[in-house]
Short mmCIF file of C-alpha atoms and ligand atoms in Angstrom, two decimals:
data_model
loop_
_atom_site.label_atom_id
_atom_site.label_comp_id
_atom_site.label_asym_id
_atom_site.label_seq_id
_atom_site.Cartn_x
_atom_site.Cartn_y
_atom_site.Cartn_z
CA MET P 1 -18.33 24.78 0.59
CA ILE P 2 -15.39 22.55 1.53
CA HIS P 3 -13.53 23.40 4.66
CA SER P 4 -10.05 22.75 6.04
CA ILE P 5 -10.23 22.53 9.79
CA ASN P 6 -7.22 22.70 12.07
CA PRO P 7 -7.46 19.40 14.18
CA THR P 8 -5.57 20.94 17.18
CA ASN P 9 -8.34 23.32 17.92
CA ASN P 10 -11.10 22.44 15.43
CA GLU P 11 -11.17 26.03 13.99
CA ILE P 12 -11.79 26.60 10.29
CA ILE P 13 -8.55 27.45 8.34
CA ALA P 14 -10.10 28.13 4.95
CA SER P 15 -13.18 27.41 3.03
CA TYR P 16 -13.09 26.41 -0.63
CA LYS P 17 -15.91 26.63 -3.33
CA GLU P 18 -16.66 23.26 -4.84
CA HIS P 19 -16.08 23.19 -8.75
CA SER P 20 -19.38 22.94 -10.65
CA ALA P 21 -20.13 20.05 -12.98
CA SER P 22 -19.35 22.37 -15.90
CA GLU P 23 -16.13 23.58 -14.39
CA ILE P 24 -15.08 19.89 -13.83
CA GLU P 25 -15.97 19.05 -17.51
CA HIS P 26 -13.84 22.15 -18.62
CA ILE P 27 -10.87 20.89 -16.44
CA LEU P 28 -11.08 17.40 -17.94
CA LEU P 29 -11.30 18.77 -21.51
CA GLU P 30 -8.37 21.00 -21.12
CA ALA P 31 -6.38 17.96 -19.64
CA GLU P 32 -7.40 15.90 -22.54
CA ASN P 33 -6.17 18.55 -24.97
CA GLY P 34 -2.78 18.73 -22.96
CA PHE P 35 -2.31 14.82 -23.16
CA LYS P 36 -2.43 15.14 -26.99
CA ASP P 37 0.89 17.12 -27.03
CA TRP P 38 2.51 15.72 -23.88
CA LYS P 39 2.36 12.17 -25.13
CA THR P 40 4.83 13.19 -27.85
CA VAL P 41 7.15 15.09 -25.60
CA PRO P 42 10.57 13.19 -25.13
CA PHE P 43 11.40 11.73 -21.89
CA SER P 44 14.17 14.17 -21.34
CA GLU P 45 11.92 16.93 -21.48
CA ARG P 46 9.31 15.40 -19.16
CA ALA P 47 12.20 14.72 -16.73
CA LYS P 48 13.06 18.34 -16.67
CA CYS P 49 9.61 19.23 -15.37
CA MET P 50 9.86 16.60 -12.60
CA ASN P 51 13.23 17.84 -11.53
CA THR P 52 12.05 21.54 -11.39
CA ALA P 53 9.09 20.35 -9.56
CA ALA P 54 11.37 18.50 -7.01
CA GLU P 55 13.60 21.80 -6.77
CA GLN P 56 10.51 23.77 -6.03
CA LEU P 57 9.37 21.37 -3.25
CA ILE P 58 12.74 21.68 -1.51
CA LEU P 59 12.66 25.54 -1.83
CA ARG P 60 9.20 25.76 -0.44
CA LYS P 61 9.62 22.85 2.07
CA ALA P 62 8.56 25.02 5.03
CA GLU P 63 5.50 26.36 3.28
CA PHE P 64 4.38 22.79 2.37
CA SER P 65 5.06 21.34 5.76
CA ARG P 66 3.16 23.98 7.45
CA MET P 67 0.15 23.56 5.32
CA MET P 68 0.18 19.74 6.00
CA VAL P 69 0.54 20.39 9.90
CA LEU P 70 -2.26 22.98 9.84
CA GLU P 71 -4.68 20.77 7.75
CA MET P 72 -4.15 17.38 9.29
CA GLY P 73 -1.94 17.68 12.33
CA LYS P 74 1.19 15.61 11.66
CA THR P 75 4.38 16.77 13.15
CA PHE P 76 6.35 19.56 11.42
CA ALA P 77 9.41 17.21 11.45
CA GLN P 78 7.63 14.43 9.79
CA ALA P 79 5.96 16.85 7.27
CA GLU P 80 9.44 17.97 6.30
CA SER P 81 10.55 14.51 5.70
CA GLU P 82 7.55 13.87 3.63
CA VAL P 83 8.40 16.92 1.29
CA GLU P 84 11.97 15.57 0.94
CA LYS P 85 10.52 11.98 -0.02
CA CYS P 86 8.20 13.59 -2.67
CA ALA P 87 11.37 15.37 -4.24
CA TRP P 88 13.12 11.82 -4.13
CA VAL P 89 10.24 10.08 -5.99
CA LEU P 90 10.11 13.00 -8.67
CA ARG P 91 13.92 12.61 -9.25
CA TYR P 92 13.73 8.86 -9.21
CA TYR P 93 11.10 8.81 -12.02
CA ALA P 94 12.78 11.62 -13.92
CA GLU P 95 15.98 9.49 -14.15
CA ASN P 96 14.48 5.98 -14.60
CA SER P 97 11.36 6.31 -16.52
CA GLU P 98 12.86 6.20 -20.12
CA LYS P 99 14.49 2.97 -19.04
CA PHE P 100 11.37 1.52 -17.53
CA MET P 101 9.36 2.20 -20.70
CA GLU P 102 11.84 0.99 -23.23
CA ASP P 103 10.37 -1.25 -26.02
CA GLU P 104 10.95 -5.04 -25.24
CA ILE P 105 12.00 -7.00 -28.45
CA ILE P 106 10.47 -10.54 -28.31
CA GLU P 107 11.94 -13.17 -30.69
CA THR P 108 8.94 -14.77 -32.82
CA ASP P 109 8.18 -15.76 -36.29
CA ALA P 110 8.00 -12.04 -37.39
CA GLN P 111 10.54 -10.01 -38.89
CA LYS P 112 10.31 -7.84 -35.68
CA SER P 113 7.96 -8.13 -32.83
CA PHE P 114 8.09 -5.99 -29.74
CA VAL P 115 6.11 -4.77 -26.69
CA THR P 116 5.73 -1.07 -26.35
CA PHE P 117 4.31 0.93 -23.57
CA GLN P 118 1.88 3.73 -24.51
CA PRO P 119 0.19 6.27 -22.23
CA LEU P 120 -3.59 5.89 -21.83
CA GLY P 121 -4.81 9.54 -21.43
CA VAL P 122 -6.31 11.47 -18.46
CA ILE P 123 -5.95 9.41 -15.22
CA LEU P 124 -7.90 10.34 -11.97
CA ALA P 125 -6.28 10.16 -8.71
CA VAL P 126 -8.50 10.05 -5.62
CA MET P 127 -6.17 10.56 -2.60
CA PRO P 128 -6.24 10.52 1.21
CA TRP P 129 -5.31 13.03 3.78
CA ASN P 130 -2.83 11.02 5.84
CA PHE P 131 0.22 11.67 3.63
CA PRO P 132 -1.19 14.69 1.73
CA LEU P 133 1.95 15.13 -0.43
CA TRP P 134 3.37 11.80 -0.58
CA GLN P 135 0.32 9.80 -1.79
CA VAL P 136 -0.16 12.42 -4.72
CA PHE P 137 3.54 12.64 -5.78
CA ARG P 138 3.99 8.93 -5.79
CA PHE P 139 1.14 8.58 -8.16
CA ALA P 140 1.81 11.89 -10.30
CA ALA P 141 5.51 11.25 -10.96
CA PRO P 142 5.24 8.00 -12.84
CA THR P 143 1.81 8.79 -14.33
CA LEU P 144 3.08 12.02 -15.89
CA MET P 145 6.41 10.59 -16.90
CA ALA P 146 4.67 7.76 -18.69
CA GLY P 147 2.98 10.50 -20.82
CA ASN P 148 -0.30 10.67 -19.30
CA ALA P 149 -2.39 13.72 -17.89
CA ALA P 150 -3.59 13.60 -14.16
CA ILE P 151 -6.64 14.96 -12.34
CA LEU P 152 -6.27 15.05 -8.58
CA LYS P 153 -9.46 14.69 -6.23
CA HIS P 154 -7.75 15.01 -3.00
CA ALA P 155 -9.36 14.50 0.38
CA SER P 156 -11.51 17.32 1.22
CA ASN P 157 -9.82 18.25 4.60
CA VAL P 158 -6.56 18.77 2.61
CA THR P 159 -7.68 21.03 -0.19
CA GLY P 160 -5.05 23.66 0.74
CA CYS P 161 -2.40 20.91 0.07
CA ALA P 162 -4.15 19.89 -3.32
CA LEU P 163 -3.76 23.50 -4.45
CA LEU P 164 -0.27 23.91 -3.44
CA ILE P 165 0.73 20.64 -5.37
CA GLU P 166 -1.08 22.01 -8.47
CA ASP P 167 0.95 25.14 -8.23
CA VAL P 168 4.23 23.29 -8.00
CA PHE P 169 3.44 21.35 -11.18
CA CYS P 170 2.14 24.56 -12.88
CA LYS P 171 5.56 26.16 -12.14
CA SER P 172 7.56 23.10 -13.06
CA GLY P 173 7.42 23.73 -16.86
CA LEU P 174 4.48 21.18 -17.13
CA PRO P 175 1.81 22.39 -19.53
CA ASN P 176 -0.65 24.25 -17.16
CA ASN P 177 -3.49 22.06 -17.98
CA LEU P 178 -1.82 18.65 -17.48
CA PHE P 179 -2.05 18.32 -13.71
CA LYS P 180 -5.20 19.83 -12.23
CA ALA P 181 -7.02 19.60 -8.80
CA VAL P 182 -10.86 19.24 -8.92
CA ILE P 183 -12.51 20.38 -5.59
CA THR P 184 -15.35 18.29 -4.98
CA PRO P 185 -16.68 15.79 -2.36
CA GLY P 186 -16.06 12.11 -2.38
CA ARG P 187 -19.76 11.28 -3.16
CA GLU P 188 -19.34 13.09 -6.64
CA VAL P 189 -16.33 10.97 -7.66
CA SER P 190 -18.39 8.18 -9.44
CA LYS P 191 -19.67 10.89 -11.85
CA ILE P 192 -16.04 11.87 -12.82
CA ILE P 193 -14.99 8.27 -13.19
CA ILE P 194 -17.71 7.65 -15.63
CA ASN P 195 -16.83 10.65 -17.86
CA PRO P 196 -15.36 9.30 -21.07
CA ILE P 197 -12.36 11.44 -20.84
CA ILE P 198 -11.18 9.56 -17.72
CA LYS P 199 -9.26 6.53 -18.86
CA ALA P 200 -8.38 4.94 -15.49
CA VAL P 201 -8.43 5.74 -11.76
CA SER P 202 -6.16 5.34 -8.91
CA LEU P 203 -7.61 5.43 -5.43
CA THR P 204 -5.66 5.41 -2.10
CA GLY P 205 -8.30 5.39 0.91
CA SER P 206 -10.60 3.26 2.84
CA THR P 207 -12.01 -0.10 1.85
CA ALA P 208 -15.37 1.50 1.41
CA ALA P 209 -14.11 4.09 -0.84
CA GLY P 210 -12.32 1.43 -2.69
CA ILE P 211 -15.68 -0.55 -3.24
CA SER P 212 -17.35 2.61 -4.45
CA VAL P 213 -14.58 3.50 -6.96
CA ALA P 214 -14.24 -0.15 -8.18
CA THR P 215 -17.91 -0.31 -8.66
CA ALA P 216 -18.13 2.90 -10.63
CA ALA P 217 -14.91 2.07 -12.70
CA GLY P 218 -16.34 -1.50 -13.31
CA SER P 219 -19.63 -0.16 -14.64
CA VAL P 220 -17.69 1.57 -17.51
CA LEU P 221 -15.02 -1.10 -17.78
CA LYS P 222 -12.07 1.25 -16.50
CA LYS P 223 -9.09 0.04 -14.86
CA CYS P 224 -8.44 1.09 -11.39
CA VAL P 225 -5.42 0.81 -8.95
CA LEU P 226 -6.56 0.56 -5.21
CA GLU P 227 -4.32 1.20 -2.37
CA LEU P 228 -6.68 0.53 0.66
CA GLY P 229 -6.53 -0.11 4.37
CA GLY P 230 -4.36 -2.55 6.32
CA SER P 231 -4.02 -4.16 9.53
CA ASP P 232 -0.36 -5.01 9.42
CA PRO P 233 0.94 -7.73 11.71
CA TYR P 234 4.41 -7.35 13.45
CA ILE P 235 5.48 -10.78 14.47
CA VAL P 236 8.02 -11.20 17.20
CA PHE P 237 9.68 -14.66 17.49
CA GLY P 238 11.34 -15.92 20.67
CA ASP P 239 14.90 -15.31 19.39
CA ALA P 240 14.32 -11.62 18.48
CA ASP P 241 16.27 -8.59 19.89
CA ILE P 242 13.35 -7.58 22.13
CA GLU P 243 14.64 -4.12 22.83
CA LYS P 244 15.05 -3.39 19.00
CA ALA P 245 11.76 -5.17 18.05
CA ALA P 246 9.87 -3.04 20.57
CA GLU P 247 11.45 0.19 19.33
CA PHE P 248 10.48 -0.44 15.81
CA CYS P 249 7.08 -1.52 16.76
CA VAL P 250 6.31 1.69 18.70
CA PHE P 251 7.72 3.77 15.92
CA SER P 252 5.58 2.22 13.39
CA ARG P 253 2.51 2.42 15.54
CA LEU P 254 2.90 6.01 16.32
CA ILE P 255 4.37 7.57 13.07
CA ASN P 256 1.90 10.15 11.63
CA ALA P 257 -0.05 9.73 14.92
CA GLY P 258 -0.84 6.18 13.99
CA GLN P 259 -2.63 6.95 10.78
CA SER P 260 -0.58 5.18 8.23
CA CYS P 261 -1.86 2.22 6.05
CA ILE P 262 1.28 0.48 6.66
CA ALA P 263 1.50 1.36 10.39
CA ALA P 264 2.09 -1.67 12.73
CA LYS P 265 -1.35 -2.46 14.09
CA ARG P 266 -1.37 -6.02 15.39
CA PHE P 267 1.59 -7.12 17.51
CA ILE P 268 1.80 -10.88 17.61
CA ILE P 269 4.37 -12.12 20.00
CA VAL P 270 5.27 -15.57 20.86
CA GLU P 271 4.51 -16.76 24.44
CA GLU P 272 8.19 -17.33 25.70
CA VAL P 273 9.03 -13.57 25.23
CA TYR P 274 5.66 -11.99 25.54
CA SER P 275 5.89 -10.57 29.15
CA GLN P 276 9.28 -9.23 28.36
CA PHE P 277 8.02 -7.51 25.18
CA GLU P 278 4.94 -6.21 26.70
CA GLU P 279 6.96 -4.46 29.57
CA VAL P 280 9.46 -2.91 27.10
CA PHE P 281 6.73 -1.85 24.65
CA LEU P 282 4.50 -0.28 27.32
CA GLU P 283 7.50 1.83 28.76
CA LYS P 284 8.34 3.00 25.27
CA MET P 285 4.68 3.94 24.42
CA LYS P 286 4.43 5.70 27.82
CA SER P 287 7.59 7.87 26.89
CA LYS P 288 6.04 9.32 23.91
CA LYS P 289 4.75 12.90 24.00
CA MET P 290 1.41 14.07 22.33
CA GLY P 291 1.50 17.81 21.84
CA ASP P 292 1.68 20.74 19.45
CA PRO P 293 2.65 19.46 16.11
CA PHE P 294 4.95 22.47 15.54
CA ASP P 295 6.77 21.64 18.73
CA LYS P 296 10.05 19.79 18.11
CA GLY P 297 9.52 17.91 21.42
CA SER P 298 6.14 16.37 20.19
CA ASP P 299 6.15 12.75 18.94
CA LEU P 300 2.59 12.90 17.76
CA GLY P 301 0.03 15.62 17.15
CA PRO P 302 -3.76 15.26 17.00
CA GLN P 303 -5.72 12.96 14.88
CA ALA P 304 -6.53 14.42 11.41
CA ARG P 305 -10.34 15.10 12.16
CA VAL P 306 -12.73 14.81 15.18
CA ASP P 307 -15.10 12.41 13.59
CA LEU P 308 -12.14 10.06 12.92
CA ARG P 309 -10.91 10.37 16.44
CA ASP P 310 -14.35 9.67 17.75
CA GLU P 311 -14.56 6.38 15.47
CA LEU P 312 -11.16 5.27 16.80
CA SER P 313 -12.20 5.93 20.48
CA GLU P 314 -15.39 3.80 19.74
CA GLN P 315 -13.33 0.97 18.41
CA VAL P 316 -11.15 1.02 21.58
CA HIS P 317 -14.34 0.96 23.69
CA ARG P 318 -15.64 -1.92 21.60
CA SER P 319 -12.40 -3.71 21.96
CA VAL P 320 -12.39 -3.47 25.71
CA SER P 321 -16.10 -4.61 25.98
CA ASN P 322 -15.17 -7.61 23.83
CA GLY P 323 -12.37 -8.72 26.28
CA ALA P 324 -9.30 -6.66 25.62
CA ARG P 325 -7.38 -5.14 28.48
CA LEU P 326 -6.64 -1.52 28.38
CA LEU P 327 -2.98 -0.97 29.52
CA LEU P 328 -2.46 2.47 28.46
CA GLY P 329 -4.49 5.61 27.23
CA GLY P 330 -7.84 5.08 25.78
CA ILE P 331 -9.27 8.34 27.21
CA VAL P 332 -10.30 11.28 25.10
CA PRO P 333 -8.78 14.42 26.60
CA GLU P 334 -11.33 17.16 27.47
CA THR P 335 -9.96 19.73 25.01
CA SER P 336 -11.12 20.99 21.75
CA GLY P 337 -9.46 19.35 18.70
CA ALA P 338 -8.98 15.73 17.67
CA TRP P 339 -6.66 14.52 20.30
CA TYR P 340 -6.07 10.83 21.12
CA PRO P 341 -3.28 9.41 23.22
CA PRO P 342 -0.98 6.46 22.81
CA THR P 343 -3.01 3.46 23.76
CA VAL P 344 -2.23 -0.14 24.38
CA LEU P 345 -4.65 -3.13 24.55
CA SER P 346 -3.57 -6.49 25.59
CA GLY P 347 -5.32 -9.97 25.39
CA VAL P 348 -6.55 -9.29 21.89
CA LEU P 349 -7.94 -12.27 20.01
CA PRO P 350 -9.47 -12.92 16.77
CA GLY P 351 -13.21 -11.71 16.64
CA ASN P 352 -12.11 -8.61 18.68
CA PRO P 353 -12.37 -5.39 16.79
CA ALA P 354 -8.70 -4.46 17.48
CA PHE P 355 -7.95 -7.72 15.65
CA ASP P 356 -10.44 -7.66 12.84
CA GLU P 357 -10.61 -3.97 11.84
CA GLU P 358 -8.14 -1.37 10.83
CA ILE P 359 -7.24 0.83 13.78
CA PHE P 360 -6.40 4.04 12.21
CA GLY P 361 -4.74 5.82 15.28
CA PRO P 362 -2.22 5.40 17.86
CA ALA P 363 -3.81 2.30 19.65
CA ALA P 364 -1.68 -0.97 19.71
CA ALA P 365 -3.13 -4.51 19.91
CA LEU P 366 -0.94 -7.05 21.76
CA ILE P 367 -1.66 -10.53 20.86
CA LYS P 368 0.01 -13.69 22.48
CA ALA P 369 0.85 -16.66 20.40
CA GLY P 370 1.66 -20.20 21.46
CA ASN P 371 4.65 -20.65 18.97
CA GLU P 372 5.83 -19.37 15.85
CA LEU P 373 3.65 -21.19 13.52
CA LYS P 374 0.69 -19.97 15.53
CA ALA P 375 2.01 -16.51 15.31
CA ILE P 376 1.95 -16.66 11.38
CA GLU P 377 -1.46 -18.21 11.45
CA LEU P 378 -2.69 -15.32 13.56
CA ALA P 379 -0.93 -12.89 11.26
CA ASN P 380 -2.82 -14.39 8.30
CA MET P 381 -6.04 -14.29 9.97
CA SER P 382 -7.13 -10.93 8.46
CA SER P 383 -9.15 -9.69 5.65
CA PHE P 384 -6.39 -7.24 4.78
CA GLY P 385 -3.01 -7.93 3.39
CA LEU P 386 -0.95 -4.82 2.98
CA GLY P 387 2.38 -5.16 4.89
CA ALA P 388 3.95 -7.45 7.61
CA SER P 389 7.11 -7.50 9.63
CA ILE P 390 8.98 -10.37 11.50
CA PHE P 391 11.56 -9.95 14.19
CA THR P 392 14.00 -12.91 14.56
CA SER P 393 17.82 -13.35 14.84
CA ASP P 394 17.66 -16.16 12.45
CA LEU P 395 17.78 -14.41 9.03
CA GLN P 396 17.08 -17.50 7.08
CA LYS P 397 14.07 -18.33 8.99
CA GLY P 398 12.93 -14.72 8.60
CA GLU P 399 13.37 -14.94 4.80
CA HIS P 400 11.54 -18.12 4.59
CA ALA P 401 8.59 -16.91 6.60
CA ALA P 402 8.59 -13.52 4.56
CA LYS P 403 8.78 -15.25 1.31
CA TYR P 404 6.37 -18.18 1.73
CA LEU P 405 4.25 -17.96 4.91
CA VAL P 406 3.04 -14.40 5.47
CA ASN P 407 0.15 -13.18 3.17
CA ALA P 408 0.87 -9.55 2.45
CA GLY P 409 2.09 -7.23 -0.39
CA SER P 410 5.39 -6.75 1.42
CA CYS P 411 7.02 -8.41 4.29
CA PHE P 412 9.92 -7.00 6.10
CA VAL P 413 12.44 -8.63 8.46
CA ASN P 414 13.88 -6.91 11.52
CA THR P 415 12.60 -3.44 10.59
CA PHE P 416 9.38 -1.49 10.05
CA VAL P 417 7.44 -1.63 6.65
CA LYS P 418 8.14 1.54 4.58
CA SER P 419 7.47 2.70 1.11
CA ASP P 420 10.51 3.33 -1.17
CA PRO P 421 10.28 4.66 -4.71
CA ARG P 422 12.58 1.67 -5.87
CA LEU P 423 10.28 -1.04 -4.47
CA PRO P 424 6.62 -1.86 -5.61
CA PHE P 425 3.94 -0.95 -3.00
CA GLY P 426 0.55 -2.46 -2.72
CA GLY P 427 -1.67 -5.02 -1.11
CA ILE P 428 -3.73 -8.23 -1.60
CA ASN P 429 -7.25 -9.08 -0.48
CA GLU P 430 -9.12 -5.99 1.10
CA SER P 431 -5.94 -4.02 0.92
CA GLY P 432 -6.63 -3.47 -2.82
CA TYR P 433 -4.72 -4.43 -5.97
CA GLY P 434 -2.29 -2.96 -8.39
CA ARG P 435 1.02 -1.66 -7.47
CA GLU P 436 2.61 1.86 -7.08
CA LEU P 437 6.16 2.95 -7.42
CA SER P 438 9.33 1.19 -9.05
CA ALA P 439 9.03 -0.05 -12.61
CA TYR P 440 5.92 -1.91 -11.71
CA GLY P 441 4.06 1.27 -10.82
CA ILE P 442 4.64 3.18 -14.09
CA LYS P 443 3.32 0.18 -16.12
CA GLU P 444 -0.15 0.49 -14.29
CA PHE P 445 -1.30 3.28 -16.54
CA VAL P 446 -0.02 2.33 -20.03
CA ASN P 447 -1.26 0.28 -22.82
CA ILE P 448 1.00 -2.70 -23.02
CA LYS P 449 0.96 -2.93 -26.75
CA THR P 450 2.18 -5.74 -29.03
CA VAL P 451 3.64 -4.78 -32.42
CA PHE P 452 4.23 -7.61 -34.94
CA ILE P 453 5.79 -6.97 -38.22
CA LYS P 454 5.98 -9.84 -40.86
P1 NAP R 1 -11.38 7.77 2.61
O1 NAP R 1 -12.48 8.25 3.47
O2 NAP R 1 -11.60 6.56 1.88
O3 NAP R 1 -10.97 9.03 1.63
C1 NAP R 1 -10.00 8.87 0.64
C2 NAP R 1 -10.36 9.56 -0.59
O4 NAP R 1 -11.53 8.97 -1.11
C3 NAP R 1 -10.73 10.97 -0.27
O5 NAP R 1 -10.37 11.80 -1.45
C4 NAP R 1 -12.29 11.01 -0.20
O6 NAP R 1 -12.92 12.19 -0.47
C5 NAP R 1 -12.62 9.98 -1.24
N1 NAP R 1 -13.86 9.12 -0.96
C6 NAP R 1 -14.57 8.93 0.09
N2 NAP R 1 -15.67 8.33 -0.07
C7 NAP R 1 -15.66 8.07 -1.41
C8 NAP R 1 -16.66 7.41 -2.27
N3 NAP R 1 -17.59 6.78 -1.73
N4 NAP R 1 -16.34 7.24 -3.57
C9 NAP R 1 -15.23 7.90 -4.04
N5 NAP R 1 -14.37 8.64 -3.25
C10 NAP R 1 -14.54 8.69 -1.96
O7 NAP R 1 -10.05 7.51 3.39
P2 NAP R 1 -9.20 8.55 4.38
O8 NAP R 1 -9.93 8.54 5.65
O9 NAP R 1 -8.91 9.78 3.59
O10 NAP R 1 -7.81 7.71 4.49
C11 NAP R 1 -7.54 6.73 5.31
C12 NAP R 1 -7.70 5.31 4.68
O11 NAP R 1 -6.73 5.37 3.67
C13 NAP R 1 -7.19 4.15 5.67
O12 NAP R 1 -8.03 3.10 5.52
C14 NAP R 1 -5.80 3.91 5.08
O13 NAP R 1 -5.33 2.65 5.41
C15 NAP R 1 -5.89 4.18 3.61
N6 NAP R 1 -4.67 4.39 3.04
C16 NAP R 1 -4.16 3.42 2.27
C17 NAP R 1 -2.91 3.57 1.71
C18 NAP R 1 -2.21 2.63 0.86
O14 NAP R 1 -1.27 2.78 0.07
N7 NAP R 1 -2.75 1.24 0.90
C19 NAP R 1 -2.09 4.82 1.90
C20 NAP R 1 -2.73 5.76 2.74
C21 NAP R 1 -4.06 5.47 3.36
P3 NAP R 1 -13.53 13.06 0.68
O15 NAP R 1 -12.39 13.50 1.58
O16 NAP R 1 -14.02 14.23 -0.13
O17 NAP R 1 -14.58 12.24 1.36
#
């Protein structure tokens, strides 16, 4: 059985029977059959299903938000925003997919030669619990609009969300076998990947899961898109608006109780403004309230699972034993549930766990840099490369550093890193490869086919 556990009190909410191997085979076969018709359905018809799914989401916003809060503990207000963003991505691809997938005529010595984009078939999505809806819809909308079928293997602790998503697609006019959730633990995923019906796989999750998925996919030569972890640097230059920079830094560290791949994780501040930044940042972190995620006054709820909270606590302890100074938090409350308070570490250096590892929770690492170039050097001293942010009042300098100097899949200036359906999203190095969202995302799971007519 797979259990959903409420992280506020560690009580079981629901238990789900795992699908057997033959049930999974049946689901895959049905999806493959569905794909044969769906790939010929015009974009306008596919778009209707996406728009209906978006309407459904908005109508059932409270139900979906409640399920996310119960299963993984994000605040209700953040859950509601997440539902709205999912409706946005569905509508975005409903409106733009036909244009993104138009044939491209190329002038050659042929009478006619062009590039066309054809769907691949049944695509497997292995998804994480931190944004239980957003991660799935941002995969599903382009994948289905491109003419593929999709199988969702969601994180086990958000199985209730997985089934709600399946229900929304089921009621959207999409053929019933085209988007299906399989209930199975992570250790069984490799068997699904090597099933010949699966044509490609998209994983959002940890680096360890990425290695496992890429190994299985590589063993049968299947494409994968990997959206993995990050340790995003937020660089504060001497000419930055410190108040504003600290506000964005705190927001980005604490959103989703710190459990976001693109959360600010390492704060690299140039020496001349370090003390000022530390003071403002610390005050703002102190002012944030951890509490019941259904309570409008709570800025953050618990962590998603007790084991993950314990891992986070252990990382903070190791960081302190390796020389970091604990300025705030760092103590696990003596209540049941996966609670962990806003935490600030200072004096963090390369080699310290808070610098080298992904800290997936509300613990911030403050790092002092001698000057701007040193700050960028420190930012790039990471095995990850997902997002980054730079705060400066010199926009030209910010743009230059964002474009040429910082190694990451995206670099924002004077604001926090966020995903947006219109912009490609993804990382480099151990943060993975491939892109989601935008015109780039929809082309990940298609055959980019050349047609040459002499
Ligand atoms: P996780 O433990 O890697 O789990 C992610 C998914 O992979 C779950 O469905 C999980 O299933 C499955 N899984 C686990 N081990 C597997 C294996 N060996 N082979 C195949 N599948 C496996 O990650 P998480 O704790 O849910 O999510 C947090 C991580 O995701 C963080 O590192 C975060 O940075 C990253 N993330 C990245 C992005 C991005 O876009 N780059 C976005 C969000 C999160 P079970 O639940 O059944 O184990």
